[in-house]
Amino acid sequence: MYTVAKILFDHKCIYSVRDFENARDSIQGNLKIKFLKFNYHDKSQKILQALGIIHHPEFGRIQVSWNYEGKAFIANEHFPEFDIPVKKYHNQVSR
């Protein structure tokens, strides 16, 4: 039996791998992001979580996880400077 919270969560997982990759490619600056693994939402087969590594010029390699909205977390703490704008690139056609 689904609860209201579960049903609302099902509607939040709307971004695909392509949305995450397009958002990553749009980031300018010294950060380089490499996705290592994508965890999918069971029902929608959209991204629930993305795992990857950021190559930071000052700190080296940092392991980061991004939630279904593109918000970055390191050790369960939100780091907005590493967020990716996945919403901006949702359902855009590549040219």
Short mmCIF file of the C-alpha atoms (twelve columns), coordinates in Angstrom:
data_MODEL
# 
_entry.id   MODEL 
# 
loop_
_atom_site.group_PDB 
_atom_site.id 
_atom_site.type_symbol 
_atom_site.label_atom_id 
_atom_site.label_alt_id 
_atom_site.label_comp_id 
_atom_site.label_asym_id 
_atom_site.label_seq_id 
_atom_site.Cartn_x 
_atom_site.Cartn_y 
_atom_site.Cartn_z 
_atom_site.pdbx_PDB_model_num 
ATOM 1  C CA . MET A 1  0.000  0.000  0.000   1 
ATOM 2  C CA . TYR A 2  1.367  3.387  -1.020  1 
ATOM 3  C CA . THR A 3  1.325  6.323  1.311   1 
ATOM 4  C CA . VAL A 4  0.811  9.907  0.174   1 
ATOM 5  C CA . ALA A 5  4.520  10.625 0.749   1 
ATOM 6  C CA . LYS A 6  5.523  7.671  -1.458  1 
ATOM 7  C CA . ILE A 7  3.231  8.776  -4.275  1 
ATOM 8  C CA . LEU A 8  4.575  12.339 -4.123  1 
ATOM 9  C CA . PHE A 9  8.138  10.996 -4.207  1 
ATOM 10 C CA . ASP A 10 7.314  8.949  -7.315  1 
ATOM 11 C CA . HIS A 11 6.494  12.171 -9.175  1 
ATOM 12 C CA . LYS A 12 9.790  13.844 -8.207  1 
ATOM 13 C CA . CYS A 13 12.018 11.389 -10.094 1 
ATOM 14 C CA . ILE A 14 11.584 12.848 -13.583 1 
ATOM 15 C CA . TYR A 15 15.130 13.363 -14.882 1 
ATOM 16 C CA . SER A 16 16.996 11.014 -17.218 1 
ATOM 17 C CA . VAL A 17 20.693 10.247 -17.633 1 
ATOM 18 C CA . ARG A 18 20.763 12.600 -20.615 1 
ATOM 19 C CA . ASP A 19 19.383 15.450 -18.451 1 
ATOM 20 C CA . PHE A 20 22.196 14.903 -15.935 1 
ATOM 21 C CA . GLU A 21 24.861 14.708 -18.656 1 
ATOM 22 C CA . ASN A 22 23.626 17.845 -20.419 1 
ATOM 23 C CA . ALA A 23 23.605 19.730 -17.105 1 
ATOM 24 C CA . ARG A 24 27.123 18.511 -16.316 1 
ATOM 25 C CA . ASP A 25 28.375 19.621 -19.732 1 
ATOM 26 C CA . SER A 26 26.908 23.103 -19.184 1 
ATOM 27 C CA . ILE A 27 28.988 23.765 -16.060 1 
ATOM 28 C CA . GLN A 28 31.829 26.136 -16.786 1 
ATOM 29 C CA . GLY A 29 34.906 26.699 -14.729 1 
ATOM 30 C CA . ASN A 30 37.578 24.489 -13.247 1 
ATOM 31 C CA . LEU A 31 35.268 21.715 -12.022 1 
ATOM 32 C CA . LYS A 32 35.291 18.477 -13.952 1 
ATOM 33 C CA . ILE A 33 32.551 15.970 -13.117 1 
ATOM 34 C CA . LYS A 34 32.617 12.296 -13.974 1 
ATOM 35 C CA . PHE A 35 29.537 10.179 -13.268 1 
ATOM 36 C CA . LEU A 36 30.366 6.682  -12.077 1 
ATOM 37 C CA . LYS A 37 26.952 5.178  -11.389 1 
ATOM 38 C CA . PHE A 38 23.256 5.981  -11.689 1 
ATOM 39 C CA . ASN A 39 20.630 4.505  -9.373  1 
ATOM 40 C CA . TYR A 40 17.198 4.345  -10.933 1 
ATOM 41 C CA . HIS A 41 13.730 4.776  -9.449  1 
ATOM 42 C CA . ASP A 42 11.879 1.447  -9.709  1 
ATOM 43 C CA . LYS A 43 8.618  2.708  -11.159 1 
ATOM 44 C CA . SER A 44 9.679  5.417  -13.572 1 
ATOM 45 C CA . GLN A 45 13.199 4.239  -14.492 1 
ATOM 46 C CA . LYS A 46 14.358 7.836  -14.012 1 
ATOM 47 C CA . ILE A 47 17.346 8.891  -11.910 1 
ATOM 48 C CA . LEU A 48 17.003 8.519  -8.159  1 
ATOM 49 C CA . GLN A 49 20.678 9.190  -7.404  1 
ATOM 50 C CA . ALA A 50 23.861 9.816  -9.367  1 
ATOM 51 C CA . LEU A 51 27.283 8.995  -7.958  1 
ATOM 52 C CA . GLY A 52 30.461 10.514 -9.247  1 
ATOM 53 C CA . ILE A 53 33.734 12.297 -8.744  1 
ATOM 54 C CA . ILE A 54 34.513 15.990 -8.976  1 
ATOM 55 C CA . HIS A 55 38.043 17.007 -9.903  1 
ATOM 56 C CA . HIS A 56 38.514 20.219 -7.934  1 
ATOM 57 C CA . PRO A 57 41.607 22.351 -8.645  1 
ATOM 58 C CA . GLU A 58 42.336 22.984 -4.950  1 
ATOM 59 C CA . PHE A 59 41.120 19.819 -3.231  1 
ATOM 60 C CA . GLY A 60 41.734 17.122 -5.831  1 
ATOM 61 C CA . ARG A 61 39.196 14.339 -6.296  1 
ATOM 62 C CA . ILE A 62 35.996 14.452 -4.248  1 
ATOM 63 C CA . GLN A 63 33.358 11.721 -4.244  1 
ATOM 64 C CA . VAL A 64 29.886 13.267 -4.568  1 
ATOM 65 C CA . SER A 65 26.331 11.986 -4.799  1 
ATOM 66 C CA . TRP A 66 23.566 13.954 -6.489  1 
ATOM 67 C CA . ASN A 67 19.931 13.393 -5.651  1 
ATOM 68 C CA . TYR A 68 17.066 13.275 -8.158  1 
ATOM 69 C CA . GLU A 69 17.033 17.113 -8.323  1 
ATOM 70 C CA . GLY A 70 20.757 17.545 -8.994  1 
ATOM 71 C CA . LYS A 71 21.615 18.642 -5.456  1 
ATOM 72 C CA . ALA A 72 25.130 17.620 -4.424  1 
ATOM 73 C CA . PHE A 73 25.922 15.813 -1.182  1 
ATOM 74 C CA . ILE A 74 29.233 14.870 0.367   1 
ATOM 75 C CA . ALA A 75 28.927 12.601 3.400   1 
ATOM 76 C CA . ASN A 76 25.201 13.432 3.700   1 
ATOM 77 C CA . GLU A 77 25.851 17.180 3.844   1 
ATOM 78 C CA . HIS A 78 24.503 19.437 1.091   1 
ATOM 79 C CA . PHE A 79 27.116 21.366 -0.897  1 
ATOM 80 C CA . PRO A 80 25.265 23.842 -3.151  1 
ATOM 81 C CA . GLU A 81 28.475 24.886 -4.921  1 
ATOM 82 C CA . PHE A 82 28.518 21.433 -6.576  1 
ATOM 83 C CA . ASP A 83 24.821 21.327 -7.561  1 
ATOM 84 C CA . ILE A 84 24.110 20.723 -11.233 1 
ATOM 85 C CA . PRO A 85 21.240 22.539 -12.997 1 
ATOM 86 C CA . VAL A 86 19.428 19.417 -14.176 1 
ATOM 87 C CA . LYS A 87 16.009 21.098 -14.176 1 
ATOM 88 C CA . LYS A 88 17.205 23.591 -16.781 1 
ATOM 89 C CA . TYR A 89 18.113 20.777 -19.211 1 
ATOM 90 C CA . HIS A 90 15.092 18.509 -18.687 1 
ATOM 91 C CA . ASN A 91 13.619 17.256 -22.007 1 
ATOM 92 C CA . GLN A 92 15.860 19.416 -24.180 1 
ATOM 93 C CA . VAL A 93 16.655 18.015 -27.579 1 
ATOM 94 C CA . SER A 94 20.358 17.837 -28.450 1 
ATOM 95 C CA . ARG A 95 21.354 19.690 -31.595 1 
# 
